[in-house]
Short mmCIF file of N, CA, C and O in Angstrom, two decimals:
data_model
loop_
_atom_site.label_atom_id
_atom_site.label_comp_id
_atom_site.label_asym_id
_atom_site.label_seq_id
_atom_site.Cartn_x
_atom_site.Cartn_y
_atom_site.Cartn_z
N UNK I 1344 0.84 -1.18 0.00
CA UNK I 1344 0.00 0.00 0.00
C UNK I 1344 0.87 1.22 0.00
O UNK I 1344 1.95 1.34 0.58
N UNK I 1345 0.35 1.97 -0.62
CA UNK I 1345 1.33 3.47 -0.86
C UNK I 1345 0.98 4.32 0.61
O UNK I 1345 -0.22 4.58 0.73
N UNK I 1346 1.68 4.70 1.51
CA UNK I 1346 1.28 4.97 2.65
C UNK I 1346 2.85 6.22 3.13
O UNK I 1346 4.06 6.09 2.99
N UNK I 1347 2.14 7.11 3.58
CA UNK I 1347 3.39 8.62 3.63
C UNK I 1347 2.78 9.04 5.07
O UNK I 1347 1.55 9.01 5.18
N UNK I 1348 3.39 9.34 5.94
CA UNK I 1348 3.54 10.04 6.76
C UNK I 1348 3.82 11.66 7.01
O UNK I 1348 4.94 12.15 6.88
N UNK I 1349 2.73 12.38 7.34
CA UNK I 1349 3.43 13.80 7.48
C UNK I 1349 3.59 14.15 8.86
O UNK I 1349 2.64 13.71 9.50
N UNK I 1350 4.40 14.74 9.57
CA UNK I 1350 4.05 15.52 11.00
C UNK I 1350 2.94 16.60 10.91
O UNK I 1350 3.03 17.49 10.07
N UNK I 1351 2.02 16.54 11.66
CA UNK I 1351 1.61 17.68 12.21
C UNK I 1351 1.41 18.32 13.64
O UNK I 1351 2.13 18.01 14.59
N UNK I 1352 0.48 19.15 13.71
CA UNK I 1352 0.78 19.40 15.44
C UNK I 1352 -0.42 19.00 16.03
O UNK I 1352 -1.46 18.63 15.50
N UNK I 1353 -0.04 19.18 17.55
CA UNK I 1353 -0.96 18.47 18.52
C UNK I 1353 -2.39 19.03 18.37
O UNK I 1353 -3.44 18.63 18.86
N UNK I 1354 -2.15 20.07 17.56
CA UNK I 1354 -4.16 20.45 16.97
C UNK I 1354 -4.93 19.43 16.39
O UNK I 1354 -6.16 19.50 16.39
N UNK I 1355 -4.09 18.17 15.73
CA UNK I 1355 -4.90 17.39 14.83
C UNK I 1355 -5.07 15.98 15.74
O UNK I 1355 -5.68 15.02 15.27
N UNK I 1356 -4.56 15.95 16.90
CA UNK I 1356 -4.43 14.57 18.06
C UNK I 1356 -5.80 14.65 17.57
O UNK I 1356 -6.36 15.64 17.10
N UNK I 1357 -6.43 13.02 17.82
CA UNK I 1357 -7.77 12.43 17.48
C UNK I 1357 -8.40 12.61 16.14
O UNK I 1357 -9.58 12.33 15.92
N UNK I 1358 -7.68 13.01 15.37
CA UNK I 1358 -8.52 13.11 14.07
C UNK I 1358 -8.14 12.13 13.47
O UNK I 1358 -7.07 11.63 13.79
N UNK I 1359 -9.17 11.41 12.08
CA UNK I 1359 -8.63 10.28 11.47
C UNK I 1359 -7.41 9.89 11.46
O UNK I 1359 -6.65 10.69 12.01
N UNK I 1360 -6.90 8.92 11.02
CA UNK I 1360 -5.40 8.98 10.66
C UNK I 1360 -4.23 9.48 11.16
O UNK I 1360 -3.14 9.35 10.62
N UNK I 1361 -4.45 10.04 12.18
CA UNK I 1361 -3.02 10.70 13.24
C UNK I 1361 -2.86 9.85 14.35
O UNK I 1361 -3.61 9.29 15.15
N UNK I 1362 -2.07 9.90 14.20
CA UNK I 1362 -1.46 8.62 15.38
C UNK I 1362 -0.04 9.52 16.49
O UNK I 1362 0.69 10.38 16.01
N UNK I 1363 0.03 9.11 17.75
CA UNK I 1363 1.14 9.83 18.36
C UNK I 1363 2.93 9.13 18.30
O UNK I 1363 3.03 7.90 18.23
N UNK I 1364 3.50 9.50 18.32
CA UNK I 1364 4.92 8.60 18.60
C UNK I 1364 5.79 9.41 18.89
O UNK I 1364 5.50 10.51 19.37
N UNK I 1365 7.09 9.03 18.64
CA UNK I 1365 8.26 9.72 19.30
C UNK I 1365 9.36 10.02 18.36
O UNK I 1365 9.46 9.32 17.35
N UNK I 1366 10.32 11.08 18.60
CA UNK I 1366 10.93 11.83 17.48
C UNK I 1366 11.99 11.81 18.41
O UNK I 1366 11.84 12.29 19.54
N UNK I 1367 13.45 11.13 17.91
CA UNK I 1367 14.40 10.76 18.56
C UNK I 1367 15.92 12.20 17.93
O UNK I 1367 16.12 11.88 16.76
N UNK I 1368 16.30 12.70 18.07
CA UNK I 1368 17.30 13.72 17.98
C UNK I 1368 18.65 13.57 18.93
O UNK I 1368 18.77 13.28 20.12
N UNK I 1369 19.53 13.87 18.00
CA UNK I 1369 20.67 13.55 18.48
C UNK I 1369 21.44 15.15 18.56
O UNK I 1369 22.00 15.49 17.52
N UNK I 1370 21.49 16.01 19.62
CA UNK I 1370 22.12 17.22 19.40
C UNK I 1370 23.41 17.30 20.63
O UNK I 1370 23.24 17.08 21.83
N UNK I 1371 24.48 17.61 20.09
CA UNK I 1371 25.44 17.79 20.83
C UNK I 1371 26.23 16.80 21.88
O UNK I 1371 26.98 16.87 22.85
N UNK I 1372 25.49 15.68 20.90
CA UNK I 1372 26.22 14.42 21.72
C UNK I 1372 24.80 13.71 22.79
O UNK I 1372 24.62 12.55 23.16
N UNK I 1373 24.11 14.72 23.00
CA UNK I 1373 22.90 14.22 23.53
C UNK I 1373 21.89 13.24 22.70
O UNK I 1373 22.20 12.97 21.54
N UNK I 1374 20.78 12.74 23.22
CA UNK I 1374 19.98 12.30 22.74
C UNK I 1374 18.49 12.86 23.32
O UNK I 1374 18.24 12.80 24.52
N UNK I 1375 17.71 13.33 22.50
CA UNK I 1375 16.54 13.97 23.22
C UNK I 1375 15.40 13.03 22.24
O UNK I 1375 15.61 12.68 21.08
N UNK I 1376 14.21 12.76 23.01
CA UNK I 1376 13.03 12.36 22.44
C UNK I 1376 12.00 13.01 22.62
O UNK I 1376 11.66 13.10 23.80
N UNK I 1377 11.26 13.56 21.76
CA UNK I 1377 10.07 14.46 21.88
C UNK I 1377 8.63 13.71 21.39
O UNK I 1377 8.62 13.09 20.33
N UNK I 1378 7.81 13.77 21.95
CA UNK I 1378 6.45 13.32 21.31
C UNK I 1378 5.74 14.10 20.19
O UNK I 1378 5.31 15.23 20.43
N UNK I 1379 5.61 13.55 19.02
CA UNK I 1379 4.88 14.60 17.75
C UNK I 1379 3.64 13.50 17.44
O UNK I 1379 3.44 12.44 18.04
N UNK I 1380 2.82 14.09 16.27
CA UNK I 1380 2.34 13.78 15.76
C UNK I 1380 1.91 13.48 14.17
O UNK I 1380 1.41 14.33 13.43
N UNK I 1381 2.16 12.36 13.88
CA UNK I 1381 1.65 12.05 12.34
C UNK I 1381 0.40 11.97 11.65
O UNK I 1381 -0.42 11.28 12.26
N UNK I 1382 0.02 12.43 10.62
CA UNK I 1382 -0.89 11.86 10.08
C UNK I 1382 -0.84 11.11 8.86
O UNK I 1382 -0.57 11.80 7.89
N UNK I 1383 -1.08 9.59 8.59
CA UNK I 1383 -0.96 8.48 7.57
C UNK I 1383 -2.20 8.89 6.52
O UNK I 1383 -3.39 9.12 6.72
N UNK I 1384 -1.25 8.89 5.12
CA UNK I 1384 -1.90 9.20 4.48
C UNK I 1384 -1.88 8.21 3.00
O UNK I 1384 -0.99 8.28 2.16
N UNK I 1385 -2.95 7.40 2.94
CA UNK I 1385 -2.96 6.50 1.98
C UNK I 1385 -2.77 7.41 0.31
O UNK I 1385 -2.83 8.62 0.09
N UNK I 1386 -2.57 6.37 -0.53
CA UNK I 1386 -2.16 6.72 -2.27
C UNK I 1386 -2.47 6.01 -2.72
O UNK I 1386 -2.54 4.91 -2.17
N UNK I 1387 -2.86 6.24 -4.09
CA UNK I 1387 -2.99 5.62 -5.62
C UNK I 1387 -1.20 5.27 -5.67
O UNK I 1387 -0.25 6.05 -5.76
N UNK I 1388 -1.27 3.42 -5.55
CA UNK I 1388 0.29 3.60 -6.08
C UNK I 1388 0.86 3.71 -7.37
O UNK I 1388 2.05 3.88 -7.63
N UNK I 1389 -0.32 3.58 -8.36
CA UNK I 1389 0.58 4.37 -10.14
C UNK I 1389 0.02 5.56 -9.96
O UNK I 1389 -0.11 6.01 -11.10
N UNK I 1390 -0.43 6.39 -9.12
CA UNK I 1390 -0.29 8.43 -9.12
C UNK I 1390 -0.26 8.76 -7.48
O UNK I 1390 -1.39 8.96 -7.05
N UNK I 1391 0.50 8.83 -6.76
CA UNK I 1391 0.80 9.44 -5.41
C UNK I 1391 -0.13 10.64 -5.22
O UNK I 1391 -0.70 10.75 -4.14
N UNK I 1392 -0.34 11.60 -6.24
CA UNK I 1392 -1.27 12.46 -5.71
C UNK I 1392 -2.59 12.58 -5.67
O UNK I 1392 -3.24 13.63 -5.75
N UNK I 1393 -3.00 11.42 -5.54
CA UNK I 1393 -4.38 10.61 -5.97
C UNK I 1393 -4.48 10.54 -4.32
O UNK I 1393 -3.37 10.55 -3.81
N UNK I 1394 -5.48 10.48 -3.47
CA UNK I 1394 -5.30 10.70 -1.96
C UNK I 1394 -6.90 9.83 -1.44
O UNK I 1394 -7.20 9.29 -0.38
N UNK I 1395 -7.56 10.00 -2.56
CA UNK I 1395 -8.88 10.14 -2.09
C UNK I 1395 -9.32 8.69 -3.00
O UNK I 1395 -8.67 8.12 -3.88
N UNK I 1396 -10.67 8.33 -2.43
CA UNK I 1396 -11.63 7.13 -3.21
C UNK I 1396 -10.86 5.72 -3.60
O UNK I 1396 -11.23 4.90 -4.44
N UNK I 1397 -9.63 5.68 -2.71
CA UNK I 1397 -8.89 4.32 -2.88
C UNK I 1397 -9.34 3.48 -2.91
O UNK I 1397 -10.40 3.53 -2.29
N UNK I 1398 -9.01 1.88 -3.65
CA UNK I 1398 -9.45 0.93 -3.61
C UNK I 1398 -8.41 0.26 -4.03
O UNK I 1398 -7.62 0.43 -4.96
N UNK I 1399 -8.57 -0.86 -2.82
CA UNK I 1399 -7.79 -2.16 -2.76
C UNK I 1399 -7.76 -3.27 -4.15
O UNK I 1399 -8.91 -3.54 -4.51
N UNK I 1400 -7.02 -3.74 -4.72
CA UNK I 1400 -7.49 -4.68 -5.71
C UNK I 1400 -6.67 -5.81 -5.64
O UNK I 1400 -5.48 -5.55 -5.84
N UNK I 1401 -6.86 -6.65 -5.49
CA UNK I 1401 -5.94 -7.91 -5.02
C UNK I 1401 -5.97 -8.74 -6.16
O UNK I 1401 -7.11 -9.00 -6.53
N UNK I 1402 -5.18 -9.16 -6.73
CA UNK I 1402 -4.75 -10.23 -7.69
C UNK I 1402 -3.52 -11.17 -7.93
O UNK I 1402 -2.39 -10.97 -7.49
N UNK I 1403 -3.94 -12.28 -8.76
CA UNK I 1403 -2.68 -13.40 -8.47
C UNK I 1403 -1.95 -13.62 -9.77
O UNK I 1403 -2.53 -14.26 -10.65
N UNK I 1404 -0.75 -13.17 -9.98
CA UNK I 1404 -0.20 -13.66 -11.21
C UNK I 1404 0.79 -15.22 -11.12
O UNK I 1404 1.16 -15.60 -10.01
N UNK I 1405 1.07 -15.86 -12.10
CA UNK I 1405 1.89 -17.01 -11.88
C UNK I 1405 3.29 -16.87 -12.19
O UNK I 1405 3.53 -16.26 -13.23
N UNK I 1406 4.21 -17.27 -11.56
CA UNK I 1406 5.13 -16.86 -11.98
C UNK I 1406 6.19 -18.14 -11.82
O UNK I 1406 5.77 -19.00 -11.04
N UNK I 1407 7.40 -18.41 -12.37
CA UNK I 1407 8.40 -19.54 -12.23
C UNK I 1407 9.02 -19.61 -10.67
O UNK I 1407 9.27 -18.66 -9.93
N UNK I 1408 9.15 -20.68 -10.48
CA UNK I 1408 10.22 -20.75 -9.52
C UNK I 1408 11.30 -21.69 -9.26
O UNK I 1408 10.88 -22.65 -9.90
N UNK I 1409 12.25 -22.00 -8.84
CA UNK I 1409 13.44 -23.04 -9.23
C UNK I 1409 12.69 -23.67 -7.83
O UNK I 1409 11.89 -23.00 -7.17
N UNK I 1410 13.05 -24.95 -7.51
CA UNK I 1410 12.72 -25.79 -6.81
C UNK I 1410 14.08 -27.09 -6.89
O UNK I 1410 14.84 -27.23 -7.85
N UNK I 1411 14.10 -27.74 -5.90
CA UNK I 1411 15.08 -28.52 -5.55
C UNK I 1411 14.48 -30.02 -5.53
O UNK I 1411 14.10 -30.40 -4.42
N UNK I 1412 14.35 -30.83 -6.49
CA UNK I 1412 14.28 -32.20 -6.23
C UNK I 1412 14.26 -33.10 -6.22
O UNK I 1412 13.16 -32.64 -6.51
N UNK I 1413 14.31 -34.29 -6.20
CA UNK I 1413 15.19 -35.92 -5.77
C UNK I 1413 14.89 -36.09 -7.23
O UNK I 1413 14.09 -35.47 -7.93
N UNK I 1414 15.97 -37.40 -7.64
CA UNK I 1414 15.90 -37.70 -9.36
C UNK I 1414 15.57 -39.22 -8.24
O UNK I 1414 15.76 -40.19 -8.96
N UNK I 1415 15.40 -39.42 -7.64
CA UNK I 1415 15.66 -41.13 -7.01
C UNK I 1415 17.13 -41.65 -7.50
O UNK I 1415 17.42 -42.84 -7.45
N UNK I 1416 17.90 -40.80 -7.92
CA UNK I 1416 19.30 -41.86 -7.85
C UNK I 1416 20.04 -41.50 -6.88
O UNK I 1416 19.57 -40.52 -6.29
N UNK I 1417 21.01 -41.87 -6.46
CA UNK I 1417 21.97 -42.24 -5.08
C UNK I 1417 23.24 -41.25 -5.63
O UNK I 1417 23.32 -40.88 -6.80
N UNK I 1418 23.93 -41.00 -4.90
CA UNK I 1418 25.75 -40.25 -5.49
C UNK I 1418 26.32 -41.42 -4.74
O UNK I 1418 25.69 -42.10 -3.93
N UNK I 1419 27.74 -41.62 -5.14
CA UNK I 1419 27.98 -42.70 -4.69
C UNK I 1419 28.45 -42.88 -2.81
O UNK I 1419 28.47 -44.05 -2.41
N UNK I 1420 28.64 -42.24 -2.21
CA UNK I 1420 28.60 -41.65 -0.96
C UNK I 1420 27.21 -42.23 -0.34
O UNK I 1420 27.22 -42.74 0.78
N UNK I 1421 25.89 -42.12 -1.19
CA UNK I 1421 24.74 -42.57 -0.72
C UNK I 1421 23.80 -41.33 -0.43
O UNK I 1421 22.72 -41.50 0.13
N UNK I 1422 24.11 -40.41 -0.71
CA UNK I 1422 23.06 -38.85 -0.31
C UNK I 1422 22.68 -38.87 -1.61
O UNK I 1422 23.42 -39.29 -2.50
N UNK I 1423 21.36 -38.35 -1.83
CA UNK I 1423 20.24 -38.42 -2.87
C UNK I 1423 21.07 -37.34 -3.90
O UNK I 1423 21.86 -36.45 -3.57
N UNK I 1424 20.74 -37.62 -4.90
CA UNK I 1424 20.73 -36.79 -6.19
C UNK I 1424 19.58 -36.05 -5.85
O UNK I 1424 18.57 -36.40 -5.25
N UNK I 1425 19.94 -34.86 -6.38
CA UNK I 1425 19.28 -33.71 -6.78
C UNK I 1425 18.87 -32.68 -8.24
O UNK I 1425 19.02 -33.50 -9.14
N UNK I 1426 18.62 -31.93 -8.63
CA UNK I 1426 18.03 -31.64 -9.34
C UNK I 1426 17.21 -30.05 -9.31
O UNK I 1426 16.28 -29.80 -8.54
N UNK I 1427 17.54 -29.46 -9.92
CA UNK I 1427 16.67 -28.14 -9.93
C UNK I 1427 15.52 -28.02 -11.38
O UNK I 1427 15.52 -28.32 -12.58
N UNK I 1428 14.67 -27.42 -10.45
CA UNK I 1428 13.19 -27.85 -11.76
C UNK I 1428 12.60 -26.11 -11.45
O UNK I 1428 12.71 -25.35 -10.49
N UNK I 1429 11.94 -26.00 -12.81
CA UNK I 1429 11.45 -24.80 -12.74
C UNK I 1429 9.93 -25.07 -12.35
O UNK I 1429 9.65 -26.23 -12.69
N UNK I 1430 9.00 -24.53 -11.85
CA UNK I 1430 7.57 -24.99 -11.26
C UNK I 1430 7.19 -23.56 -11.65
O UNK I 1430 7.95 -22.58 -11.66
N UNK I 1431 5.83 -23.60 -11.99
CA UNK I 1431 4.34 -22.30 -11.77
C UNK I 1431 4.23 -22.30 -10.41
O UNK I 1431 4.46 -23.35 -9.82
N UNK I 1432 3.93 -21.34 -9.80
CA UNK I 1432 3.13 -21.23 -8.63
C UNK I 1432 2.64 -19.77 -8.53
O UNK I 1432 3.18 -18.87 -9.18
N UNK I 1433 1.72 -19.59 -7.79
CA UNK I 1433 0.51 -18.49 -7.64
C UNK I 1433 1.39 -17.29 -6.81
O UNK I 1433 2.15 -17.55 -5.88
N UNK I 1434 1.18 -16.14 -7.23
CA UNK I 1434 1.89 -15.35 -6.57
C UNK I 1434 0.55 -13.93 -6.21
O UNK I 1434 -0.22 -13.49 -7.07
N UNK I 1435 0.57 -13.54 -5.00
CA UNK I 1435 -0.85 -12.96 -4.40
C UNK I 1435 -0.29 -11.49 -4.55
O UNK I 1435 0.71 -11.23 -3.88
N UNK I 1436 -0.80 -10.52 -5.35
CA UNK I 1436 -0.04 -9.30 -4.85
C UNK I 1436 -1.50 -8.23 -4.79
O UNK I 1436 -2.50 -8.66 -5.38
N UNK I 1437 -1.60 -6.86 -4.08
CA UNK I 1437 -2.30 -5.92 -4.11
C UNK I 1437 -1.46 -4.65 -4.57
O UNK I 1437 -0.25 -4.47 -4.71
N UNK I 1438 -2.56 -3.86 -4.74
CA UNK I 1438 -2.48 -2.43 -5.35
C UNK I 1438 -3.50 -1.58 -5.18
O UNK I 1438 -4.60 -1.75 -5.71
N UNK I 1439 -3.22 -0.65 -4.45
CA UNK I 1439 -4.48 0.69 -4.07
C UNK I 1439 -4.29 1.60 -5.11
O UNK I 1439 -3.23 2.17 -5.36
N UNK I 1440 -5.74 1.77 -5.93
CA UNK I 1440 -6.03 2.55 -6.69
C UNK I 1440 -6.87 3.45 -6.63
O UNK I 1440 -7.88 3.20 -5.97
N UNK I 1441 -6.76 4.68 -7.23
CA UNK I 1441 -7.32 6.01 -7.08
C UNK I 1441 -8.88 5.31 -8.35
O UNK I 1441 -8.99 4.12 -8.65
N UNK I 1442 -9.59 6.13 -8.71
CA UNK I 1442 -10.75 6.14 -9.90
C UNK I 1442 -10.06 5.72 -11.25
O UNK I 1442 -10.33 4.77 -11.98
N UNK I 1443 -9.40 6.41 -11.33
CA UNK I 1443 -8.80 7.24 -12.87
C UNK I 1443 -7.99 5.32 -13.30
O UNK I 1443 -8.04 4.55 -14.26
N UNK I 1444 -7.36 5.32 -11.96
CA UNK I 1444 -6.48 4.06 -12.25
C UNK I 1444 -7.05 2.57 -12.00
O UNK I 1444 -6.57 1.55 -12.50
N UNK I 1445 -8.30 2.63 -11.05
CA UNK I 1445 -8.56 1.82 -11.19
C UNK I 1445 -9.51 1.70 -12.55
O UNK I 1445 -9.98 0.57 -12.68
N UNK I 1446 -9.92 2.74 -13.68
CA UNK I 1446 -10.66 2.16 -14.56
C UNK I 1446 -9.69 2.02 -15.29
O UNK I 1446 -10.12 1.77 -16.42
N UNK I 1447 -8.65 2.05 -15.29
CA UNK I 1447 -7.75 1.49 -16.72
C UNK I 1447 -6.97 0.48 -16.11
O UNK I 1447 -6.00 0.02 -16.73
N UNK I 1448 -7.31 -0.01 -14.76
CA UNK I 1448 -6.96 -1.58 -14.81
C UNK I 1448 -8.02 -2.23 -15.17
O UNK I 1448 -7.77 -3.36 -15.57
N UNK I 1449 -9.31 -1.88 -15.18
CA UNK I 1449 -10.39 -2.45 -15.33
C UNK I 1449 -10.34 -2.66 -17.00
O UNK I 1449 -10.60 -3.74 -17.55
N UNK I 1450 -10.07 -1.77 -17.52
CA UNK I 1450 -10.47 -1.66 -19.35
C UNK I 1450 -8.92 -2.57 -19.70
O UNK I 1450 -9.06 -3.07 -20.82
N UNK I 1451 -7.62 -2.91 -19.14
CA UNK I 1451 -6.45 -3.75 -19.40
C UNK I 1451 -7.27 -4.77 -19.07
O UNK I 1451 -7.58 -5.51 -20.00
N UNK I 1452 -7.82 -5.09 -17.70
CA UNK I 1452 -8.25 -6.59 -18.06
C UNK I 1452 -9.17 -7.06 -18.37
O UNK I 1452 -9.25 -8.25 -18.07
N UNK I 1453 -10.20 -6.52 -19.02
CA UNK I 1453 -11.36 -6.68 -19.25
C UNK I 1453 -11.62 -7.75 -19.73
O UNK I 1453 -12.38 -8.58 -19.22
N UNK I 1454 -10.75 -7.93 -21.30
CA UNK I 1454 -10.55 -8.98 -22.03
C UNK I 1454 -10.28 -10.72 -20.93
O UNK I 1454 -11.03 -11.69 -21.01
N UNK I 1455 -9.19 -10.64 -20.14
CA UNK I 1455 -9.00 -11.55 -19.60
C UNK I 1455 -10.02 -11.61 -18.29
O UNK I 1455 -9.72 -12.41 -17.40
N UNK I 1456 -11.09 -10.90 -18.14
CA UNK I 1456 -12.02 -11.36 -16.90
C UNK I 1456 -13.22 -11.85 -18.10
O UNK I 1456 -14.22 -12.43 -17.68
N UNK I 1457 -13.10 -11.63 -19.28
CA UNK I 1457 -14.00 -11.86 -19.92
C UNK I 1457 -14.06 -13.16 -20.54
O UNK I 1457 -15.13 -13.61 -20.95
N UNK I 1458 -12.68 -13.95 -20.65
CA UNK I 1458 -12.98 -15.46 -20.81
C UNK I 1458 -12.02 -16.15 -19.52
O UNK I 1458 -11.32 -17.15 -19.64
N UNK I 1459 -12.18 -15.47 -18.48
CA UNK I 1459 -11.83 -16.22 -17.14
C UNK I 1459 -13.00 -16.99 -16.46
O UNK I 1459 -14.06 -16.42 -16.20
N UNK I 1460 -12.76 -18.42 -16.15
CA UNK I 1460 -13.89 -18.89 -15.11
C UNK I 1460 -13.54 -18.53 -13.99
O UNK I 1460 -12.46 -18.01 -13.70
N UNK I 1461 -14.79 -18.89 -13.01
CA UNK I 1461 -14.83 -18.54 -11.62
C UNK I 1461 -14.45 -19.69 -10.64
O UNK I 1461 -15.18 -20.68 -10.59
N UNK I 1462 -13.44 -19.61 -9.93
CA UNK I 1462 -13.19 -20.73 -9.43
C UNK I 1462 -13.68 -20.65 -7.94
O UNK I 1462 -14.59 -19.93 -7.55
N UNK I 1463 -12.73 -21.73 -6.95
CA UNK I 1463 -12.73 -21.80 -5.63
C UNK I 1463 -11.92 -20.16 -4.80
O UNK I 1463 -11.56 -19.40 -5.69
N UNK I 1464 -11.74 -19.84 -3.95
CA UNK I 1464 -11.16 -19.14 -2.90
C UNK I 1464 -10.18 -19.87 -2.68
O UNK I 1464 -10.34 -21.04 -2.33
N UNK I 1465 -8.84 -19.24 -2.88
CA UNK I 1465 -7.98 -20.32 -2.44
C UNK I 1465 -7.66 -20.62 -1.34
O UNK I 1465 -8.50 -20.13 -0.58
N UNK I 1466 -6.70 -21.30 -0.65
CA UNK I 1466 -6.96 -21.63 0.68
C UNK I 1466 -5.36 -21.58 1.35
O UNK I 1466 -4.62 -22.11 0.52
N UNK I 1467 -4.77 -21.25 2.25
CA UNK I 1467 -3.26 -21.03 2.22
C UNK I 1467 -2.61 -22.16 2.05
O UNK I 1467 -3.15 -23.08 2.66
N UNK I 1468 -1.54 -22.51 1.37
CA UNK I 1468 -1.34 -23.86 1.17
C UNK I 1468 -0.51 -24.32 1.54
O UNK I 1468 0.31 -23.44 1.80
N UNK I 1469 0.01 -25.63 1.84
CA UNK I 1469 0.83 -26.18 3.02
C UNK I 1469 2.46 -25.75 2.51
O UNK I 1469 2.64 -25.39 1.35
N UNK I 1470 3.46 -25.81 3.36
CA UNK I 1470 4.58 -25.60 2.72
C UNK I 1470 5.03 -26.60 1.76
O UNK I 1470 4.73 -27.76 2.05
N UNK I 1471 5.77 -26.38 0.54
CA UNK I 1471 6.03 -27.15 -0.60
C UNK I 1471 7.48 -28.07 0.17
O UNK I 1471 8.48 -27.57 0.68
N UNK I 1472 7.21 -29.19 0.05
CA UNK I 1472 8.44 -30.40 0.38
C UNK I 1472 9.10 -31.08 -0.71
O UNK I 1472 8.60 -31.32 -1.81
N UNK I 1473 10.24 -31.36 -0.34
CA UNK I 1473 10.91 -32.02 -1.64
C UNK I 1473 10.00 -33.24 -2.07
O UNK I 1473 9.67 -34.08 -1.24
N UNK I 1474 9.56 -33.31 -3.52
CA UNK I 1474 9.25 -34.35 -4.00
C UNK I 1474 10.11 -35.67 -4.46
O UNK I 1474 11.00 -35.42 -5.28
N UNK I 1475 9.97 -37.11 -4.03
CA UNK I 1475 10.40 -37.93 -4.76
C UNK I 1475 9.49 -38.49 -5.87
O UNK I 1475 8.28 -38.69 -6.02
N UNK I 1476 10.95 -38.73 -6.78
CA UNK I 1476 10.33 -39.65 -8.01
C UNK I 1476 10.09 -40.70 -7.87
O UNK I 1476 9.63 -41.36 -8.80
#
């Protein structure tokens, strides 16, 4: 999520998005900590000055990955042969979009929501273990 921090002052304590913390300074060999205040301010992450009407859009692309595993033959020592294999697997990413951007992700994928089926929810999936052959 595209997310910026500004300081402001203790006029804005309790308003949306301001949160309190601490401001650490190093002067003259000292160390001083002062209490300020921020306010978090969400973005369109393809236009930063997009501030307003965000929306989350979550999607999964596939992408390669090298993987490590057993051929079933022996080295002569007796420790397994190995093997590196390239595999698909699902990769989950998001993106907060302003209007403007979310309709031209909408009109890029239109085509591909348009002969996509609807599947299951996926479900988190167990960690991947070396396979034998």
């Amino acid at each position: 999520m595209g997310t910026k921090f500004i300081e402001v002052d203790e006029t804005h304590k309790g308003q949306p998005g301001v949160e309190e913390g601490v401001k650490t300074i190093e002067v003259g060999g000292q160390t001083i900590t002062t209490p300020i205040f921020v306010q978090r301010i969400d973005f369109d992450d393809l236009a930063p000055e997009v501030t307003e009407d965000l929306t989350t859009v979550k999607f999964a692309v596939t992408v390669t990955e090298e993987m490590e595993d057993f051929t079933g033959e022996m080295h002569e020592d007796g420790s397994p042969v190995t093997e590196i294999k390239e595999i698909q697997v699902p990769k989950w990413l998001e993106v907060d979009l302003g209007v403007e951007s979310l309709k031209q992700y909408e009109e890029a994928m239109a085509p591909f929501l348009a002969a996509a089926r609807e599947t299951e929810a996926p479900t988190v999936p167990a960690p991947r273990k070396r396979r034998k052959k």
